[in-house]
Short mmCIF file of N, CA and C in Angstrom, two decimals:
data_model
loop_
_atom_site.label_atom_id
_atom_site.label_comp_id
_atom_site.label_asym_id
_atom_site.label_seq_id
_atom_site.Cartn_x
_atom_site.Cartn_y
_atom_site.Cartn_z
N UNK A 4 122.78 -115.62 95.14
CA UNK A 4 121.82 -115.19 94.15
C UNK A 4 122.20 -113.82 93.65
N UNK A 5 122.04 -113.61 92.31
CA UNK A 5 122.06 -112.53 91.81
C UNK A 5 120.90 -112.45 90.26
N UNK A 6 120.70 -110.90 90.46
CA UNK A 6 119.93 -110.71 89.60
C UNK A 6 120.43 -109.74 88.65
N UNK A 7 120.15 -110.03 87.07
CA UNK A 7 120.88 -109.55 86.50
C UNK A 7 119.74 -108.66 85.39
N UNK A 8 120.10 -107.34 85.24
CA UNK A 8 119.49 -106.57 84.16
C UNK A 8 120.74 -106.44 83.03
N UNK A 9 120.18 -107.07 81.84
CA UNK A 9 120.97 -107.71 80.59
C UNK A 9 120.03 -106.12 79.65
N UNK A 10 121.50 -105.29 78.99
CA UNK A 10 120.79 -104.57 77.73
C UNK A 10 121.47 -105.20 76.47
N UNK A 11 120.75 -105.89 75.46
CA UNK A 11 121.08 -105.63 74.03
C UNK A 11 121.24 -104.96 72.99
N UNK A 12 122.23 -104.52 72.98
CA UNK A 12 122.74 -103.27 71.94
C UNK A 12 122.30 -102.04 72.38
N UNK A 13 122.17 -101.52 73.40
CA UNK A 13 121.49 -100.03 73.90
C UNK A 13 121.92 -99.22 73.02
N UNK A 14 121.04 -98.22 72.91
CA UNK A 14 121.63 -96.95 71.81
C UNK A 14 121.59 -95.69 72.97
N UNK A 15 120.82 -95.49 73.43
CA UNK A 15 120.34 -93.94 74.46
C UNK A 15 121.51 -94.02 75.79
N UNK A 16 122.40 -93.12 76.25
CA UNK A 16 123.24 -93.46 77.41
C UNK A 16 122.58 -92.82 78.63
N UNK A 17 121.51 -92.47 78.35
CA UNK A 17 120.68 -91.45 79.67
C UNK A 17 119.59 -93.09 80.14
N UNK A 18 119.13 -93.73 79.51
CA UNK A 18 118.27 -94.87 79.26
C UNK A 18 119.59 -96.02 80.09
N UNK A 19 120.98 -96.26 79.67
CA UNK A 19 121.95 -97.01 80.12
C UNK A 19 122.17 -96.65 81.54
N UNK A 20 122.50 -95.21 81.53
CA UNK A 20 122.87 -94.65 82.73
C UNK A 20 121.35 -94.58 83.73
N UNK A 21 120.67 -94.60 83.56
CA UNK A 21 119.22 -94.66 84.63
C UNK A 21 119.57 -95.88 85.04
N UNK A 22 119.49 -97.01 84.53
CA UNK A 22 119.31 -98.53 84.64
C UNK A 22 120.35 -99.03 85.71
N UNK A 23 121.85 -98.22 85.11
CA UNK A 23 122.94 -98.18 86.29
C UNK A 23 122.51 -97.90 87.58
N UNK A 24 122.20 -96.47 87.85
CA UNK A 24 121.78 -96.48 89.14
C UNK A 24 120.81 -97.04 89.62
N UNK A 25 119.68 -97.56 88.87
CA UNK A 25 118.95 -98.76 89.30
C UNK A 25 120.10 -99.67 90.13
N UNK A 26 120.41 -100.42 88.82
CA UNK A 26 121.01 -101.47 89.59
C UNK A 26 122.22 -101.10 90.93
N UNK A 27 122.98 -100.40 90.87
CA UNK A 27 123.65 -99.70 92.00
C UNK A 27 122.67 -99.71 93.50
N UNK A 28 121.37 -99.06 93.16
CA UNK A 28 120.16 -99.44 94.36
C UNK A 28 120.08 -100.71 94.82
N UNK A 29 120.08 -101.14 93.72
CA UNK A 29 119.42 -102.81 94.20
C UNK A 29 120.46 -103.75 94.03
N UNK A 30 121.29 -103.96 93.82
CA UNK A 30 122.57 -104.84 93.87
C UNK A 30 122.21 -105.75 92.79
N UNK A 31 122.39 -105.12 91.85
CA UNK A 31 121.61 -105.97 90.19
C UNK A 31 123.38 -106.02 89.20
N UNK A 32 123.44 -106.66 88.78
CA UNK A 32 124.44 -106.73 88.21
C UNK A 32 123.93 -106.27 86.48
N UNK A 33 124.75 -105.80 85.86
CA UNK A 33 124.36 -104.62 84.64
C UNK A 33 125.26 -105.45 83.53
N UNK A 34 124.42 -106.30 82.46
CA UNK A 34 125.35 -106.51 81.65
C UNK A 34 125.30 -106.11 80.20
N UNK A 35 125.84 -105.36 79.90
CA UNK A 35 126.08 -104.89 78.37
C UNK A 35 126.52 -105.57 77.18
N UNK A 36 125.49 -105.54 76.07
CA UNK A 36 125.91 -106.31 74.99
C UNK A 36 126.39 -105.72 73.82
N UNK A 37 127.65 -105.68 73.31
CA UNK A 37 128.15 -104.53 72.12
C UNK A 37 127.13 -105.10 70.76
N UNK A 38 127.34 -104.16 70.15
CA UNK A 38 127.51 -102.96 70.03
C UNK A 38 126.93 -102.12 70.64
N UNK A 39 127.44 -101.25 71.50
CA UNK A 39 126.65 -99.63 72.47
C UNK A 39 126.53 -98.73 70.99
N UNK A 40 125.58 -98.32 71.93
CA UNK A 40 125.26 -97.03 70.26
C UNK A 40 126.07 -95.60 71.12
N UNK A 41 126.64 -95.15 72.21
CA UNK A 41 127.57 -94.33 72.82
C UNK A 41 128.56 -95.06 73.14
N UNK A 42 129.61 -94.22 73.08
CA UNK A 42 130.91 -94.66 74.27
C UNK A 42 130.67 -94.40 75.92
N UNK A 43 131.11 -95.41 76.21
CA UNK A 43 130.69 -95.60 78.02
C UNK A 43 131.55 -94.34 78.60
N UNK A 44 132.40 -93.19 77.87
CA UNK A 44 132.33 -92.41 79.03
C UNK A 44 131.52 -91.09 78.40
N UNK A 45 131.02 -91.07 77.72
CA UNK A 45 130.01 -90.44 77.25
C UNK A 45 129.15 -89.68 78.43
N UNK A 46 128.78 -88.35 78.31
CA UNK A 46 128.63 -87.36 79.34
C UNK A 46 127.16 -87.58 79.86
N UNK A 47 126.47 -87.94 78.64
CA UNK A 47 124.86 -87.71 79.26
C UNK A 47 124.43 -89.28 79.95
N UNK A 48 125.76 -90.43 79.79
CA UNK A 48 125.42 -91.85 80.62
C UNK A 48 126.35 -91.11 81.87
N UNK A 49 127.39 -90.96 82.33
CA UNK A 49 127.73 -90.57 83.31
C UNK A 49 126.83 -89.48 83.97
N UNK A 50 126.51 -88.42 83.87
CA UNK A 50 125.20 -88.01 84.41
C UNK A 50 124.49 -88.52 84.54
N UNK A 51 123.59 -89.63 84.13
CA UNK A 51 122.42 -90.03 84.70
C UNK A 51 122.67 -91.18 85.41
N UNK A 52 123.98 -91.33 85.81
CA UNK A 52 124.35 -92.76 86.35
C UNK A 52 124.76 -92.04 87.63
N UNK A 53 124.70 -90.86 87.81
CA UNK A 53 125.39 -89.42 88.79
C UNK A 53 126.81 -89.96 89.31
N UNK A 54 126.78 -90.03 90.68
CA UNK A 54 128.02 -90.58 91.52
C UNK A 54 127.97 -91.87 92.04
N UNK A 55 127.30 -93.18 91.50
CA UNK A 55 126.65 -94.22 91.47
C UNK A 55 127.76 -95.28 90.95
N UNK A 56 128.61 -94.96 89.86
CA UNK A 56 129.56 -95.65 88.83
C UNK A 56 130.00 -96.79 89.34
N UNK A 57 130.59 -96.11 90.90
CA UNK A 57 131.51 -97.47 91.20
C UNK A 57 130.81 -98.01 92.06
N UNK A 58 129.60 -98.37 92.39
CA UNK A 58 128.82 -99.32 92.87
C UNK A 58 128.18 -100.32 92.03
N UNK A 59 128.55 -100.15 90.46
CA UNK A 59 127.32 -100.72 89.59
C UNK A 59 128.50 -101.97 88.90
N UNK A 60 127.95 -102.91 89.04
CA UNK A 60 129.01 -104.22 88.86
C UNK A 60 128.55 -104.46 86.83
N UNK A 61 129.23 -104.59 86.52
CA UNK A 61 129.24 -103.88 85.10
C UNK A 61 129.66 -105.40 84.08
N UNK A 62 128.98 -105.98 83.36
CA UNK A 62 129.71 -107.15 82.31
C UNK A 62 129.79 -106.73 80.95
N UNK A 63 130.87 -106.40 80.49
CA UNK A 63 130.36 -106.50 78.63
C UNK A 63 130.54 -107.80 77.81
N UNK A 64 129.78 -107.84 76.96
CA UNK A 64 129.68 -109.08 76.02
C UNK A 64 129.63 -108.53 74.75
N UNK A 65 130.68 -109.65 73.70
CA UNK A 65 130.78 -109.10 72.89
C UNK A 65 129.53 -109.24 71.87
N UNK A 66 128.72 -109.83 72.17
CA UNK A 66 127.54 -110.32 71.17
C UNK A 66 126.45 -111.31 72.00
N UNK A 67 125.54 -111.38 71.30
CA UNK A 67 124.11 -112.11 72.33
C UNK A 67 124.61 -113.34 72.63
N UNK A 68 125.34 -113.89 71.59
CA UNK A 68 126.00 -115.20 71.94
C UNK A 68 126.92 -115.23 72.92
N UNK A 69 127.84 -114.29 73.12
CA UNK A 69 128.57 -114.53 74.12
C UNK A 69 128.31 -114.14 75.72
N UNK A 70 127.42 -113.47 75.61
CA UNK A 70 126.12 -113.17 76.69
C UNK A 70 125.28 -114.31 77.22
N UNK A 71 124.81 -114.79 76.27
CA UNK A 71 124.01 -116.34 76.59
C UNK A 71 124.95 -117.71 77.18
N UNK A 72 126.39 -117.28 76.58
CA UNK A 72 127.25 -118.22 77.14
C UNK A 72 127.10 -118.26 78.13
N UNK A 73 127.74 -117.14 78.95
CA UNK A 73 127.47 -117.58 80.60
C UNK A 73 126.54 -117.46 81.52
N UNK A 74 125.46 -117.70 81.10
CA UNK A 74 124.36 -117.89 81.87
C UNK A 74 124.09 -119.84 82.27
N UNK A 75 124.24 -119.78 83.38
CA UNK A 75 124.45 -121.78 83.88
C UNK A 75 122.85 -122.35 83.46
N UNK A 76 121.71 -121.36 83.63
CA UNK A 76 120.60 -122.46 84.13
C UNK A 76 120.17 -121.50 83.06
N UNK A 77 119.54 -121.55 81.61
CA UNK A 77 118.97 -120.73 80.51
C UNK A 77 117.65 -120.29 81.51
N UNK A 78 116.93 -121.49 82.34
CA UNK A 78 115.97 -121.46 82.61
C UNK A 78 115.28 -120.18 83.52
N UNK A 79 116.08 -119.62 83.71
CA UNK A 79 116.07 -118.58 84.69
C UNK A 79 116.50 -116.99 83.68
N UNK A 80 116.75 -117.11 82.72
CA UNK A 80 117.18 -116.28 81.66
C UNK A 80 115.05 -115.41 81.00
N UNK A 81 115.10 -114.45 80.85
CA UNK A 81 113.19 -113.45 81.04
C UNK A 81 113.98 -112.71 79.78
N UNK A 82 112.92 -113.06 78.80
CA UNK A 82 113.35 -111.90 77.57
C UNK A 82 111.87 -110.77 77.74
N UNK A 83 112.27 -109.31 78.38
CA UNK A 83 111.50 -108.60 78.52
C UNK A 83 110.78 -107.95 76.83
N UNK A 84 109.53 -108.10 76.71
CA UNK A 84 109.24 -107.63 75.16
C UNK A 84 107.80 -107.32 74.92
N UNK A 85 107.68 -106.92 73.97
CA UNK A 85 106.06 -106.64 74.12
C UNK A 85 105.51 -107.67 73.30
N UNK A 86 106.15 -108.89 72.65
CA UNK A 86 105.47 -109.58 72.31
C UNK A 86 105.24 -110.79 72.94
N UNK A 87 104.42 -110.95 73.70
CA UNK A 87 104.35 -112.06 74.46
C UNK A 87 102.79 -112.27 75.35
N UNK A 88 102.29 -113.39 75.66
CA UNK A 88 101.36 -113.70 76.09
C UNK A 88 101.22 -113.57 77.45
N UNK A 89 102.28 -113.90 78.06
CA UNK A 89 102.74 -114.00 79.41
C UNK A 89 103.27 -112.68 80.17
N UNK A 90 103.06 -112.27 81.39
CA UNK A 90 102.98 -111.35 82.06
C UNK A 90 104.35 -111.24 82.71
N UNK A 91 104.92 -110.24 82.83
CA UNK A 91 106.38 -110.15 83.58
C UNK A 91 105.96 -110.65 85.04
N UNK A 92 104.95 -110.56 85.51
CA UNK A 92 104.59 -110.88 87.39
C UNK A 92 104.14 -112.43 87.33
N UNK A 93 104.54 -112.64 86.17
CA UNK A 93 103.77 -114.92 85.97
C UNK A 93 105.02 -115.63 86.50
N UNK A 94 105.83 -115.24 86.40
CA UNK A 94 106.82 -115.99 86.93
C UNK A 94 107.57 -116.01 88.09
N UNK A 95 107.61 -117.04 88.77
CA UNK A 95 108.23 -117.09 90.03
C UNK A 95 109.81 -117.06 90.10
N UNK A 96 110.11 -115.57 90.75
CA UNK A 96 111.66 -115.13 90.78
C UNK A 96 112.14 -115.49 92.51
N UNK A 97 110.97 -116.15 92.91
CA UNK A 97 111.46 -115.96 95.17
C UNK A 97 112.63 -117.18 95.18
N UNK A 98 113.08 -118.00 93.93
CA UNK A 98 114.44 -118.90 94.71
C UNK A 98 115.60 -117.88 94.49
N UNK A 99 116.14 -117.82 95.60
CA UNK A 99 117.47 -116.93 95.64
C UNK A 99 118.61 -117.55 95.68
N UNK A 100 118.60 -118.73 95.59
CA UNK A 100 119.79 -119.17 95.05
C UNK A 100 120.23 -119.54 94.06
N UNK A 101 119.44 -118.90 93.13
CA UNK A 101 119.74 -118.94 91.71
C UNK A 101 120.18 -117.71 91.05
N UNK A 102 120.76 -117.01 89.95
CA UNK A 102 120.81 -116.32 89.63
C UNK A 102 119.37 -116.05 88.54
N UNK A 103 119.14 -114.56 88.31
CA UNK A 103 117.91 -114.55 87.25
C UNK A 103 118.47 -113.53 86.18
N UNK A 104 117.97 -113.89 85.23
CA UNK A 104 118.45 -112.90 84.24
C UNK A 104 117.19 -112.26 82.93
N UNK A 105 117.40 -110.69 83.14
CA UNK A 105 116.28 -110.51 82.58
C UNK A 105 117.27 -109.37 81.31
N UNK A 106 116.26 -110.01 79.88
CA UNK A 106 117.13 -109.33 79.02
C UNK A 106 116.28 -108.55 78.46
N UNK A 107 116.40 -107.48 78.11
CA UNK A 107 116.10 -106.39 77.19
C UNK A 107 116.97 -105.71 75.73
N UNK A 108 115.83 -105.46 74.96
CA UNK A 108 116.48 -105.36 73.59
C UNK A 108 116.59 -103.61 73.43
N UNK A 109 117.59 -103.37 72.54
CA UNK A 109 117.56 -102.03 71.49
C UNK A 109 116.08 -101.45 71.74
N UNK A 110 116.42 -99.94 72.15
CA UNK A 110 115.44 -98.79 72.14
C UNK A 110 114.40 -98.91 70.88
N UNK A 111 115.14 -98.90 69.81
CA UNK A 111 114.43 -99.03 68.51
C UNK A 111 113.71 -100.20 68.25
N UNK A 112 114.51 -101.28 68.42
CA UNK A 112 113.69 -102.85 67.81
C UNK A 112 113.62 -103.99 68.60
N UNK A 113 114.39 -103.78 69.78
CA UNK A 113 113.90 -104.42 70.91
C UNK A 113 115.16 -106.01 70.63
N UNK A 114 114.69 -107.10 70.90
CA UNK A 114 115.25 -108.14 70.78
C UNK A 114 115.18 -108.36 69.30
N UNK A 115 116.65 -109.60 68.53
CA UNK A 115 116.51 -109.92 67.91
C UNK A 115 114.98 -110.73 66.93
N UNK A 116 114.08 -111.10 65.94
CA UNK A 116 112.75 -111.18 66.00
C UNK A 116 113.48 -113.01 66.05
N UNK A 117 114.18 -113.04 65.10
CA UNK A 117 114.86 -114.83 65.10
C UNK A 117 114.86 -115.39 66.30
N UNK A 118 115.89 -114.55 67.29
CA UNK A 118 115.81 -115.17 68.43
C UNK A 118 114.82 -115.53 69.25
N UNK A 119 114.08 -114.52 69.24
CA UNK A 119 112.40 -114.05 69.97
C UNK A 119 111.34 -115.69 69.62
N UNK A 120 111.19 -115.26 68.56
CA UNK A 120 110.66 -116.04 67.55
C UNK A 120 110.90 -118.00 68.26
N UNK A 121 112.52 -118.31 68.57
CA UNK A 121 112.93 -119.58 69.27
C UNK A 121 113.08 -119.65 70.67
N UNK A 122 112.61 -118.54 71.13
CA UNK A 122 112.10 -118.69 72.77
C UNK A 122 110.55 -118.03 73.06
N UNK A 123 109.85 -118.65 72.45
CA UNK A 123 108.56 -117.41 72.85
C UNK A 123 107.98 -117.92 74.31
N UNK A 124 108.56 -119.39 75.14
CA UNK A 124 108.23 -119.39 76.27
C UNK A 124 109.36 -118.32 77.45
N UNK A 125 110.66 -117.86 77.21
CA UNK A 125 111.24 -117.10 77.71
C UNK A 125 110.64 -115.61 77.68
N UNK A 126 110.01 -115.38 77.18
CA UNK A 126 109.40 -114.15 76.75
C UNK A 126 108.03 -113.41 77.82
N UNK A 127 108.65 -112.24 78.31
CA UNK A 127 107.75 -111.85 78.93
C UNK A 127 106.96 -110.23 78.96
N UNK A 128 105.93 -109.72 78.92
CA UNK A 128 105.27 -108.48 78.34
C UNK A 128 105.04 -107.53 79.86
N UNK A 129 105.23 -106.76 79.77
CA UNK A 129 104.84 -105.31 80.76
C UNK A 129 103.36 -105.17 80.10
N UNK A 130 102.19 -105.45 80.85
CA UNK A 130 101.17 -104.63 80.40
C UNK A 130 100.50 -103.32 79.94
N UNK A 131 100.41 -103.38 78.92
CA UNK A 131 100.03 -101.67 78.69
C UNK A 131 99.03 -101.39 77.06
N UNK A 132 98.77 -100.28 77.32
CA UNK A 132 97.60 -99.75 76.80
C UNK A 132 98.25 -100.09 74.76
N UNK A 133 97.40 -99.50 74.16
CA UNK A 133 98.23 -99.92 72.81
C UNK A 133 98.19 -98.46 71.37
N UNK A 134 97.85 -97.38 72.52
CA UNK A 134 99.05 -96.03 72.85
C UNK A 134 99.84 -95.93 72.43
N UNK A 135 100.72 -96.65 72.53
CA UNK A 135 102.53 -96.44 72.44
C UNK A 135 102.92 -97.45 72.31
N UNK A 136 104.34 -97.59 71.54
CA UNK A 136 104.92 -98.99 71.23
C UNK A 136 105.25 -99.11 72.29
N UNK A 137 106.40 -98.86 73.11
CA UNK A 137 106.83 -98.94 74.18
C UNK A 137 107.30 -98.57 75.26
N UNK A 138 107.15 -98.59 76.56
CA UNK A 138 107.67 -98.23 77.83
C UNK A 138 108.90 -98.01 77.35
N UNK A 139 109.74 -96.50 77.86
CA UNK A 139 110.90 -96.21 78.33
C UNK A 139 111.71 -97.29 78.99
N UNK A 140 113.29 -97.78 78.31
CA UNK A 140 113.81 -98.79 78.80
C UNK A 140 114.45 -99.02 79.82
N UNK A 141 114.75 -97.68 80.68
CA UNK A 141 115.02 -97.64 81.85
C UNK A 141 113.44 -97.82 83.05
N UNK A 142 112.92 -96.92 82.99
CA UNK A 142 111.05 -97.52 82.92
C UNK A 142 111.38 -98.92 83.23
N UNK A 143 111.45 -99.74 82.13
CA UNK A 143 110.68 -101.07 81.82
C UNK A 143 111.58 -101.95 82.99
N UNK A 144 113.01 -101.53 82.37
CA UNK A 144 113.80 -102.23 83.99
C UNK A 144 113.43 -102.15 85.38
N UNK A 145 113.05 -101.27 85.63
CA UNK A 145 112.86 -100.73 87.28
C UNK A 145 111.78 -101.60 87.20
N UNK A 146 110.64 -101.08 86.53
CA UNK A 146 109.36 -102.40 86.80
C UNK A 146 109.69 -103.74 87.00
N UNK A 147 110.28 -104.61 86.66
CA UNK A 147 110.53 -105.95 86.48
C UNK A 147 111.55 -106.43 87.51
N UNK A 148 112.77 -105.31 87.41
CA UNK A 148 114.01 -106.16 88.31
C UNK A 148 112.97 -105.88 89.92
N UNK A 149 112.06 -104.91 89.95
CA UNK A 149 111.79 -104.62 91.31
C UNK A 149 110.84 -105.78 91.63
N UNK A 150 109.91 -106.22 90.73
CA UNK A 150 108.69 -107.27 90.81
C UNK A 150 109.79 -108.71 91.26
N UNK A 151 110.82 -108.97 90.71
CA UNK A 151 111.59 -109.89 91.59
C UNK A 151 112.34 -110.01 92.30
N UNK A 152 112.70 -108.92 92.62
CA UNK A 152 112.99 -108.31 94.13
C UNK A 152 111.84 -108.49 95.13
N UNK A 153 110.94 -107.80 95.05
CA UNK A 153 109.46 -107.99 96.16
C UNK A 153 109.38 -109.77 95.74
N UNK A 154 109.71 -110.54 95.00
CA UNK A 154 109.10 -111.79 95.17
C UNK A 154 110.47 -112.52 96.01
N UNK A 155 111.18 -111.32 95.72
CA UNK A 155 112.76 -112.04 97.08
C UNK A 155 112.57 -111.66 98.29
N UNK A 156 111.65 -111.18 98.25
CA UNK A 156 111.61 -110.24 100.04
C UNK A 156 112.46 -108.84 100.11
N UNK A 157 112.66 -108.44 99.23
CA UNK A 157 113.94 -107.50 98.91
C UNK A 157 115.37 -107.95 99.46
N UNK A 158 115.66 -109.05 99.52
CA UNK A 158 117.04 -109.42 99.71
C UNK A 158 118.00 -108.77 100.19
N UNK A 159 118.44 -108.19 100.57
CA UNK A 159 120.08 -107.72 100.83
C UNK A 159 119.53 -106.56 100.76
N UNK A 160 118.48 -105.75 100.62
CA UNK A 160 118.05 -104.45 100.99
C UNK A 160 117.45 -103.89 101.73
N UNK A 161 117.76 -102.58 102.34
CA UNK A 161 117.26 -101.97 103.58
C UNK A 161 115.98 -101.57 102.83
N UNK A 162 115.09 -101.84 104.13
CA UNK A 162 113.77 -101.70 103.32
C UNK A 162 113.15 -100.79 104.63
N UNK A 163 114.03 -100.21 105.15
CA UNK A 163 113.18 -99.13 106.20
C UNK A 163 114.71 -98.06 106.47
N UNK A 164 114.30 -97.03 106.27
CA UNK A 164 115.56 -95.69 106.53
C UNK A 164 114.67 -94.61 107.35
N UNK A 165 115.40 -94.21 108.09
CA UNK A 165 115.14 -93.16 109.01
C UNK A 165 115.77 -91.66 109.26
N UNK A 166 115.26 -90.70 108.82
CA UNK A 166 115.64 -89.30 109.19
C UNK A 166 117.20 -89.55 110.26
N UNK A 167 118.44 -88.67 109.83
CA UNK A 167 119.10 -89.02 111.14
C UNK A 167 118.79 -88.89 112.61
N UNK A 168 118.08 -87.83 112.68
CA UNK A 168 117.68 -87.22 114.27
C UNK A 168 116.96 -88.39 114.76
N UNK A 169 115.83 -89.54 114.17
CA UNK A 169 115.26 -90.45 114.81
C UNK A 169 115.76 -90.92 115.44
N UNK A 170 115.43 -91.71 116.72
CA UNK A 170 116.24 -92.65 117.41
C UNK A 170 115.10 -93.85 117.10
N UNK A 171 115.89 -95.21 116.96
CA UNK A 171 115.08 -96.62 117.20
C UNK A 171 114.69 -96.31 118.47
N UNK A 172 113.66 -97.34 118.74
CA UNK A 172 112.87 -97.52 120.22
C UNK A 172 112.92 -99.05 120.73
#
């Protein structure tokens, strides 16, 4: 099983680079869809990705289409968005032997509206006030990849750390 945080066209590299060390935490695989609005060695994504880089398992795609290619089971594919009826916590992420894939759109406009528009059951909303267009996209990741994580049991993660001086008992 793997879980995958998918950006479409990111523009912000501090927003790219947060999401990295997300996924670096959580063993999330990071896949990038060109056009980037920075170049990946760009100073303010390497800073916020800190000393994290080479833990973060990294895909680029050249376009949504070729992104959607390799995904085996669509069915397991979460278009994160604010337009949607359905709640990011409605769906059941606890089979782990599947891969899951959750996609997020451009800082500015989010997912394509065409595409959106021919999956509105893939489509899932972060609750929130109507304030603000939208949650911060590094924000919006951590919320979601973590909600199916806790519905994995946290998988493959240490979920208890201890001061060094402790001793187990």
């Amino acid at each position: 099983m793997t879980n995958h945080i998918a950006l479409f066209e990111p523009l912000m590299p501090s927003n790219t680079g947060n999401i990295a060390r997300t996924c670096a935490a959580t063993d999330t695989v990071l896949d990038l869809i060109y056009p980037l609005g920075f170049r990946t060695d760009d100073k303010s994504l390497k800073r916020a990705g800190l000393d994290y880089w080479d833990n973060v398992n990294i895909h680029y795609h050249d376009d949504l289409d070729a992104f959607l290619a390799t995904i085996p089971d669509k069915q397991f594919l979460y278009l994160i968005t604010k337009f949607s009826d359905q709640v990011y916590t409605d769906p059941d992420y606890s089979d782990i032997t599947k891969d899951h894939y959750f996609l997020f759109g451009k800082e500015t406009t989010g997912l394509p509206e065409p595409f959106m528009r021919a999956n509105p059951d893939k489509a899932l909303r972060i609750p929130m006030t109507d304030k603000v267009r939208a949650l911060n996209l590094s924000n919006s990741a951590a919320i979601v990849i973590f909600e199916a994580l806790r519905q994995q049991n946290f998988a493959g993660l240490e979920k208890s750390h201890r001061y060094p001086h402790d001793k187990l008992k």
